[in-house]
Tab-separated table of C-alpha atoms in Angstrom:
chain	number	residue	atom	x	y	z
A	1452	MET	CA	0.318	0.119	0.078
A	1453	ARG	CA	1.117	3.580	-0.537
A	1454	TYR	CA	1.203	5.723	2.736
A	1455	PHE	CA	1.166	9.485	2.619
A	1456	ILE	CA	2.788	10.356	6.046
A	1457	THR	CA	3.603	13.904	7.358
A	1458	GLY	CA	5.953	14.609	10.056
A	1459	THR	CA	8.535	11.686	8.977
A	1460	ALA	CA	12.005	13.368	10.242
A	1461	GLY	CA	9.851	13.760	13.768
A	1462	PHE	CA	9.644	11.176	16.663
A	1463	ILE	CA	6.363	9.278	15.710
A	1464	GLY	CA	6.522	9.597	12.328
A	1465	PHE	CA	9.963	8.115	11.813
A	1466	HIS	CA	8.920	5.260	13.713
A	1467	VAL	CA	5.548	4.534	11.779
A	1468	ALA	CA	7.148	5.192	8.705
A	1469	ARG	CA	10.351	2.780	9.298
A	1470	ARG	CA	7.522	0.156	10.564
A	1471	LEU	CA	5.469	0.539	7.470
A	1472	LEU	CA	8.439	0.463	5.254
A	1473	GLU	CA	10.134	-2.879	6.366
A	1474	ASP	CA	6.893	-3.959	6.033
A	1475	GLY	CA	7.327	-3.435	2.437
A	1476	HIS	CA	4.710	-0.853	1.931
A	1477	GLU	CA	5.748	2.693	0.180
A	1478	VAL	CA	5.657	5.859	2.099
A	1479	LEU	CA	5.723	9.253	0.953
A	1480	GLY	CA	7.346	11.391	3.690
A	1481	PHE	CA	6.429	15.103	4.135
A	1482	ASP	CA	8.593	17.207	6.815
A	1483	GLY	CA	9.337	20.877	7.274
A	1484	MET	CA	12.753	20.064	9.181
A	1485	THR	CA	11.979	23.159	11.129
A	1486	PRO	CA	14.656	24.165	13.862
A	1487	TYR	CA	12.224	23.557	16.866
A	1488	TYR	CA	15.009	20.944	17.938
A	1489	SER	CA	17.946	19.818	16.734
A	1490	LEU	CA	18.113	19.558	12.695
A	1491	ARG	CA	20.913	16.704	13.364
A	1492	LEU	CA	18.413	14.265	14.985
A	1493	LYS	CA	15.915	15.313	12.013
A	1494	GLU	CA	18.516	14.428	9.448
A	1495	ALA	CA	19.650	10.999	11.168
A	1496	ARG	CA	15.964	9.880	11.460
A	1497	ASN	CA	15.600	10.790	7.527
A	1498	ALA	CA	18.879	8.996	6.441
A	1499	ALA	CA	17.668	5.892	8.611
A	1500	LEU	CA	14.772	6.101	6.332
A	1501	ALA	CA	16.266	7.061	3.349
A	1502	GLN	CA	17.966	3.340	3.285
A	1503	PHE	CA	14.461	1.703	2.235
A	1504	PRO	CA	13.907	2.069	-1.760
A	1505	GLY	CA	9.956	2.402	-0.777
A	1506	PHE	CA	10.907	5.722	0.926
A	1507	ARG	CA	10.500	9.324	-0.796
A	1508	PRO	CA	11.312	12.366	1.359
A	1509	VAL	CA	9.706	16.085	0.529
A	1510	VAL	CA	10.874	18.845	2.670
A	1511	GLY	CA	7.880	21.313	2.783
A	1512	MET	CA	5.772	23.325	5.204
A	1513	LEU	CA	2.106	22.146	5.698
A	1514	GLU	CA	1.311	25.895	4.992
A	1515	ASP	CA	2.399	25.606	1.437
A	1516	LYS	CA	-0.978	23.740	0.082
A	1517	PRO	CA	0.368	23.818	-3.656
A	1518	LEU	CA	3.293	21.749	-2.812
A	1519	LEU	CA	1.392	19.187	-0.849
A	1520	GLU	CA	-1.336	18.642	-3.492
A	1521	LYS	CA	1.562	18.403	-6.171
A	1522	GLU	CA	3.338	15.413	-4.082
A	1523	SER	CA	0.092	13.859	-2.976
A	1524	ALA	CA	-1.467	13.936	-6.591
A	1525	GLY	CA	1.937	12.136	-8.004
A	1526	PHE	CA	2.043	9.614	-5.234
A	1527	ARG	CA	-1.937	8.708	-5.199
A	1528	PRO	CA	-1.730	7.255	-1.395
A	1529	ASP	CA	-4.020	4.992	-0.241
A	1530	VAL	CA	-3.782	6.166	3.439
A	1531	LEU	CA	-2.624	9.787	4.861
A	1532	ILE	CA	-1.274	9.530	8.245
A	1533	HIS	CA	-1.066	13.220	9.855
A	1534	LEU	CA	1.710	13.181	12.399
A	1535	ALA	CA	3.425	16.536	11.678
A	1536	ALA	CA	2.371	19.469	14.092
A	1537	GLN	CA	4.239	22.053	16.000
A	1538	ALA	CA	4.512	19.944	19.397
A	1539	GLY	CA	5.235	21.033	22.988
A	1540	VAL	CA	2.954	22.221	25.328
A	1541	ARG	CA	5.345	24.896	27.004
A	1542	TYR	CA	6.647	26.442	23.686
A	1543	SER	CA	2.938	27.184	22.887
A	1544	LEU	CA	2.989	29.840	25.490
A	1545	GLU	CA	5.843	31.503	23.712
A	1546	ASN	CA	5.286	31.273	20.168
A	1547	PRO	CA	1.160	30.635	19.726
A	1548	LYS	CA	1.539	31.693	16.051
A	1549	ALA	CA	3.644	28.548	15.001
A	1550	TYR	CA	0.718	26.568	16.501
A	1551	LEU	CA	-1.734	28.505	14.475
A	1552	ASP	CA	0.139	28.143	11.280
A	1553	SER	CA	0.799	24.264	11.611
A	1554	ASN	CA	-1.669	22.802	13.578
A	1555	LEU	CA	-4.588	24.664	11.959
A	1556	VAL	CA	-3.939	26.239	8.832
A	1557	GLY	CA	-1.647	23.427	8.001
A	1558	SER	CA	-3.849	20.501	9.083
A	1559	TRP	CA	-6.876	22.210	7.034
A	1560	ASN	CA	-4.289	21.736	3.973
A	1561	VAL	CA	-3.949	18.013	4.955
A	1562	LEU	CA	-7.969	17.433	5.106
A	1563	GLU	CA	-8.217	19.342	1.875
A	1564	ILE	CA	-5.486	16.594	0.270
A	1565	ALA	CA	-7.514	13.631	1.859
A	1566	ARG	CA	-10.873	14.899	0.275
A	1567	ASN	CA	-9.430	15.829	-3.058
A	1568	GLN	CA	-7.231	12.552	-3.306
A	1569	GLY	CA	-10.179	10.208	-2.189
A	1570	VAL	CA	-7.700	8.352	0.209
A	1571	ASP	CA	-9.301	5.524	1.937
A	1572	HIS	CA	-8.279	6.413	5.447
A	1573	LEU	CA	-7.488	9.921	7.319
A	1574	MET	CA	-5.593	9.398	10.530
A	1575	LEU	CA	-4.735	12.435	12.587
A	1576	ALA	CA	-2.567	12.592	15.481
A	1577	SER	CA	-4.190	14.412	18.562
A	1578	THR	CA	-3.374	14.370	21.888
A	1579	SER	CA	-4.391	13.568	25.790
A	1580	SER	CA	-3.728	17.525	26.286
A	1581	VAL	CA	-6.949	17.885	25.065
A	1582	TYR	CA	-8.695	16.656	28.307
A	1583	GLY	CA	-7.010	19.458	30.222
A	1584	ALA	CA	-7.454	18.873	33.965
A	1585	ASN	CA	-10.010	16.333	33.797
A	1586	PRO	CA	-10.746	15.380	37.325
A	1587	GLU	CA	-12.601	12.297	36.048
A	1588	VAL	CA	-10.368	9.239	35.558
A	1589	PRO	CA	-9.273	7.284	33.578
A	1590	PHE	CA	-9.982	9.547	30.558
A	1591	ARG	CA	-12.492	8.374	28.313
A	1592	GLU	CA	-12.751	9.462	24.809
A	1593	ALA	CA	-16.465	10.786	25.347
A	1594	ASP	CA	-15.660	13.120	28.196
A	1595	LYS	CA	-16.004	16.649	27.688
A	1596	ALA	CA	-12.856	18.231	26.454
A	1597	ASP	CA	-13.944	21.754	25.702
A	1598	GLU	CA	-11.284	23.234	28.325
A	1599	PRO	CA	-7.918	23.030	27.135
A	1600	LEU	CA	-5.318	24.363	29.237
A	1601	THR	CA	-2.939	25.586	26.653
A	1602	PHE	CA	-3.172	26.700	22.847
A	1603	TYR	CA	-1.349	23.503	21.796
A	1604	ALA	CA	-4.114	21.765	23.357
A	1605	ALA	CA	-6.544	24.461	21.648
A	1606	SER	CA	-5.211	24.005	18.163
A	1607	LYS	CA	-5.474	19.706	18.296
A	1608	LYS	CA	-9.073	19.820	19.682
A	1609	ALA	CA	-9.588	22.527	16.798
A	1610	MET	CA	-8.518	20.110	14.414
A	1611	GLU	CA	-10.554	17.108	15.578
A	1612	LEU	CA	-13.616	19.233	15.238
A	1613	MET	CA	-12.400	20.267	11.449
A	1614	ALA	CA	-11.815	16.720	10.815
A	1615	HIS	CA	-15.309	15.661	12.081
A	1616	SER	CA	-16.806	18.128	9.562
A	1617	TYR	CA	-14.851	16.909	6.550
A	1618	ALA	CA	-15.962	13.322	7.381
A	1619	HIS	CA	-19.899	14.453	7.267
A	1620	LEU	CA	-19.598	16.756	4.463
A	1621	TYR	CA	-17.490	14.654	2.176
A	1622	LYS	CA	-17.577	10.911	3.558
A	1623	VAL	CA	-13.865	11.283	4.291
A	1624	PRO	CA	-13.272	7.885	6.598
A	1625	THR	CA	-11.518	9.794	9.842
A	1626	THR	CA	-9.750	8.254	13.103
A	1627	ALA	CA	-8.169	11.006	15.238
A	1628	PHE	CA	-6.251	9.252	18.175
A	1629	ARG	CA	-5.242	10.781	21.427
A	1630	PHE	CA	-1.418	10.178	22.529
A	1631	PHE	CA	-0.310	10.021	26.026
A	1632	THR	CA	2.956	10.711	26.680
A	1633	VAL	CA	5.176	8.820	23.974
A	1634	TYR	CA	8.510	8.035	24.831
A	1635	GLY	CA	11.744	6.014	23.613
A	1636	PRO	CA	14.789	5.782	21.277
A	1637	TRP	CA	14.839	8.582	18.478
A	1638	GLY	CA	12.474	10.940	20.773
A	1639	ARG	CA	12.799	14.210	21.176
A	1640	PRO	CA	15.072	16.422	23.311
A	1641	ASP	CA	12.325	18.766	24.636
A	1642	MET	CA	10.790	15.848	26.386
A	1643	ALA	CA	11.488	14.933	29.985
A	1644	LEU	CA	13.084	11.494	29.338
A	1645	PHE	CA	15.810	12.711	26.990
A	1646	LYS	CA	16.299	15.814	29.443
A	1647	PHE	CA	16.988	13.617	32.614
A	1648	VAL	CA	19.447	11.153	30.958
A	1649	LYS	CA	21.407	14.081	29.117
A	1650	ALA	CA	21.693	15.864	32.303
A	1651	MET	CA	22.598	12.960	34.412
A	1652	ILE	CA	25.419	11.846	31.847
A	1653	GLU	CA	26.704	15.628	31.864
A	1654	ASP	CA	26.547	15.765	35.666
A	1655	ARG	CA	23.807	18.594	35.777
A	1656	GLU	CA	20.551	18.941	37.926
A	1657	ILE	CA	17.297	17.584	36.410
A	1658	GLU	CA	14.527	19.894	36.713
A	1659	ILE	CA	10.947	18.173	38.309
A	1660	TYR	CA	8.253	20.332	38.140
A	1661	GLY	CA	5.101	20.093	40.170
A	1662	GLU	CA	7.240	18.972	43.081
A	1663	GLY	CA	7.348	15.614	41.654
A	1664	LYS	CA	3.539	14.999	42.436
A	1665	MET	CA	2.443	14.770	39.131
A	1666	SER	CA	1.866	11.440	36.765
A	1667	ARG	CA	1.534	10.609	33.377
A	1668	ASP	CA	0.238	7.418	31.392
A	1669	PHE	CA	3.512	6.717	29.620
A	1670	THR	CA	3.283	4.827	25.913
A	1671	TYR	CA	6.594	3.409	24.619
A	1672	ILE	CA	7.200	4.212	21.009
A	1673	ASP	CA	6.865	0.733	19.572
A	1674	ASP	CA	3.447	-0.121	21.299
A	1675	LEU	CA	2.196	3.098	19.765
A	1676	VAL	CA	2.921	2.180	16.321
A	1677	ASP	CA	1.529	-1.006	16.645
A	1678	SER	CA	-1.935	0.614	17.420
A	1679	ILE	CA	-1.481	3.013	14.643
A	1680	ILE	CA	-0.963	0.421	12.371
A	1681	ASP	CA	-3.600	-1.732	13.532
A	1682	LEU	CA	-6.282	1.085	13.701
A	1683	SER	CA	-5.220	2.028	10.084
A	1684	ARG	CA	-6.765	-1.117	8.888
A	1685	ILE	CA	-10.089	-0.420	10.903
A	1686	PHE	CA	-12.047	1.903	8.659
A	1687	PRO	CA	-14.680	3.933	10.523
A	1688	GLY	CA	-18.286	2.645	9.998
A	1689	GLU	CA	-21.437	0.951	11.527
A	1690	GLU	CA	-19.857	-2.590	10.829
A	1691	ASN	CA	-17.047	-2.481	13.656
A	1692	ARG	CA	-19.094	0.045	16.029
A	1693	VAL	CA	-18.408	-1.027	19.605
A	1694	ALA	CA	-21.512	-0.729	21.790
A	1695	GLY	CA	-21.588	1.415	24.894
A	1696	ILE	CA	-18.118	2.891	24.442
A	1697	ASP	CA	-17.609	3.849	20.845
A	1698	THR	CA	-17.188	7.532	19.615
A	1699	LEU	CA	-18.241	6.516	15.868
A	1700	SER	CA	-20.141	9.592	14.753
A	1701	ALA	CA	-23.772	9.600	14.014
A	1702	GLN	CA	-22.785	12.139	11.163
A	1703	GLY	CA	-20.135	10.704	9.110
A	1704	PRO	CA	-17.377	8.215	9.113
A	1705	PHE	CA	-15.169	9.543	12.184
A	1706	ARG	CA	-13.637	8.264	15.444
A	1707	VAL	CA	-11.801	9.449	18.134
A	1708	VAL	CA	-9.615	6.961	20.043
A	1709	ASN	CA	-7.253	7.192	23.285
A	1710	ILE	CA	-3.764	5.364	22.486
A	1711	GLY	CA	-2.520	4.844	25.868
A	1712	GLY	CA	-1.987	1.747	28.429
A	1713	GLY	CA	-4.034	3.170	31.556
A	1714	GLN	CA	-1.258	2.744	33.611
A	1715	PRO	CA	0.073	6.057	34.858
A	1716	SER	CA	3.327	6.224	36.854
A	1717	GLY	CA	4.371	8.835	39.282
A	1718	LEU	CA	6.977	11.425	38.082
A	1719	LEU	CA	9.218	10.481	40.978
A	1720	ASP	CA	8.770	6.768	40.014
A	1721	PHE	CA	9.817	7.581	36.213
A	1722	VAL	CA	13.163	9.411	38.082
A	1723	GLU	CA	13.923	6.452	40.059
A	1724	THR	CA	13.400	3.847	37.065
A	1725	ILE	CA	15.889	6.381	35.131
A	1726	GLU	CA	18.419	6.422	38.240
A	1727	ARG	CA	18.148	2.582	38.387
A	1728	ILE	CA	19.059	2.072	34.940
A	1729	MET	CA	21.794	4.796	34.751
A	1730	GLY	CA	23.374	3.228	38.103
A	1731	LYS	CA	23.485	7.130	39.475
A	1732	PRO	CA	21.275	9.127	41.575
A	1733	ALA	CA	19.948	12.455	39.759
A	1734	ARG	CA	20.637	15.753	41.092
A	1735	ARG	CA	17.185	16.976	41.516
A	1736	LYS	CA	15.979	20.262	41.838
A	1737	MET	CA	12.083	20.592	42.707
A	1738	LEU	CA	9.925	23.209	40.870
A	1739	PRO	CA	6.271	24.295	41.143
A	1740	MET	CA	4.113	23.095	38.234
A	1741	GLN	CA	4.669	25.379	35.117
A	1742	LYS	CA	1.450	27.319	33.692
A	1743	GLY	CA	-0.550	25.052	31.373
A	1744	ASP	CA	0.807	21.955	32.993
A	1745	VAL	CA	-1.959	19.243	33.985
A	1746	PRO	CA	-1.420	17.033	37.106
A	1747	ARG	CA	-1.859	13.900	35.787
A	1748	THR	CA	-2.900	12.018	32.512
A	1749	PHE	CA	-4.642	8.737	32.605
A	1750	ALA	CA	-6.098	7.088	29.546
A	1751	SER	CA	-8.905	4.449	29.131
A	1752	PRO	CA	-7.960	1.907	26.847
A	1753	ASP	CA	-11.241	0.116	26.615
A	1754	LEU	CA	-12.095	1.187	22.919
A	1755	LEU	CA	-8.551	0.379	21.669
A	1756	VAL	CA	-8.628	-2.658	23.027
A	1757	ALA	CA	-12.230	-3.272	21.711
A	1758	LEU	CA	-11.235	-2.527	18.077
A	1759	THR	CA	-7.922	-4.152	17.997
A	1760	GLY	CA	-7.400	-6.526	20.836
A	1761	ARG	CA	-4.419	-5.077	22.403
A	1762	LYS	CA	-3.106	-2.033	24.327
A	1763	PRO	CA	0.265	-0.581	25.028
A	1764	GLY	CA	1.920	-2.868	27.623
A	1765	THR	CA	5.666	-2.281	27.516
A	1766	GLY	CA	7.003	-1.341	31.006
A	1767	LEU	CA	8.302	1.592	32.280
A	1768	GLU	CA	11.841	-0.412	33.292
A	1769	GLU	CA	11.766	-1.831	29.628
A	1770	GLY	CA	11.055	1.325	27.826
A	1771	VAL	CA	13.510	3.483	29.535
A	1772	GLU	CA	16.275	1.065	29.363
A	1773	ALA	CA	15.840	0.776	25.540
A	1774	PHE	CA	15.820	4.659	25.387
A	1775	VAL	CA	19.399	4.988	27.276
A	1776	LYS	CA	21.151	2.333	25.171
A	1777	TRP	CA	19.877	4.304	22.155
A	1778	TYR	CA	21.045	7.502	23.463
A	1779	LEU	CA	24.462	6.189	24.744
A	1780	ASP	CA	24.749	4.597	20.962
A	1781	HIS	CA	23.944	7.720	19.339
A	1782	ARG	CA	24.974	11.077	21.370
A	1783	HIS	CA	27.165	11.907	18.450
A	1784	GLU	CA	24.201	12.246	16.043
A	1785	VAL	CA	22.003	14.383	18.757
A	1786	ASP	CA	23.829	16.353	20.691
């Protein structure tokens, strides 16, 4: 099959593209190669994908609609997986316009491509941040998600709503999946695990926000990829409606699915896991919760399990160990 994937030089897009290429599919990768973090890391990911004959990279911004149209028309994708975005909760406080341009204007361009190309399935990356400070746990897809705490979260919820309208108006089969704190090899340098391991190697303090009282539903990258590929084969429709818990819209072929294991860990437990694997204590700097942070994330995986038969299950110890090993092997590429 032919997959058009946005964000293939990014953390998640790279892993999804690599798995599909390993399975013999063709992938057209579209990425802006923005300097939000190390271009060396993005270039290293692209170089790894370039080893596969079925991969073709395109450098361009999501806001460049003519380029998107040209490349997608020439490729004729079966499935469009939209993973590119301006990421980062905290950065949205500094530069909200980047989120407007990429996550709203860029995502609308992707919707237009899906509509005009008549793709079999459009898949969109959303986030657990849309739940805000939801007091009800675990977070269920049908929970109210109308009180975002950051512009990043607001931009992702807006993308979901725009996609629903296209599913209704143009019958574009669409699945939006909400990620929960994804981590693993080739991860982003602005994420906690990357920052903590790097700081510990360099004997610097690690900054622990919320006085360490926060918790997160960590999702290992390989589990996430499994779920995305599983869901890509499940077109939203009445034939696979899940009684009682489904988010399948009555207005069009549109569904929202959490991708999380439903097993949150405390931030201090996360730090202690890193310390055990690194074989040294971290120099901890306890800080108050930052503006826009949420105290916890906690996925309900019930719909994901009902649809695919499985959920993320890699333990924190195994996942952190895999990241540390990767980082030690690739420091020269990413620092």
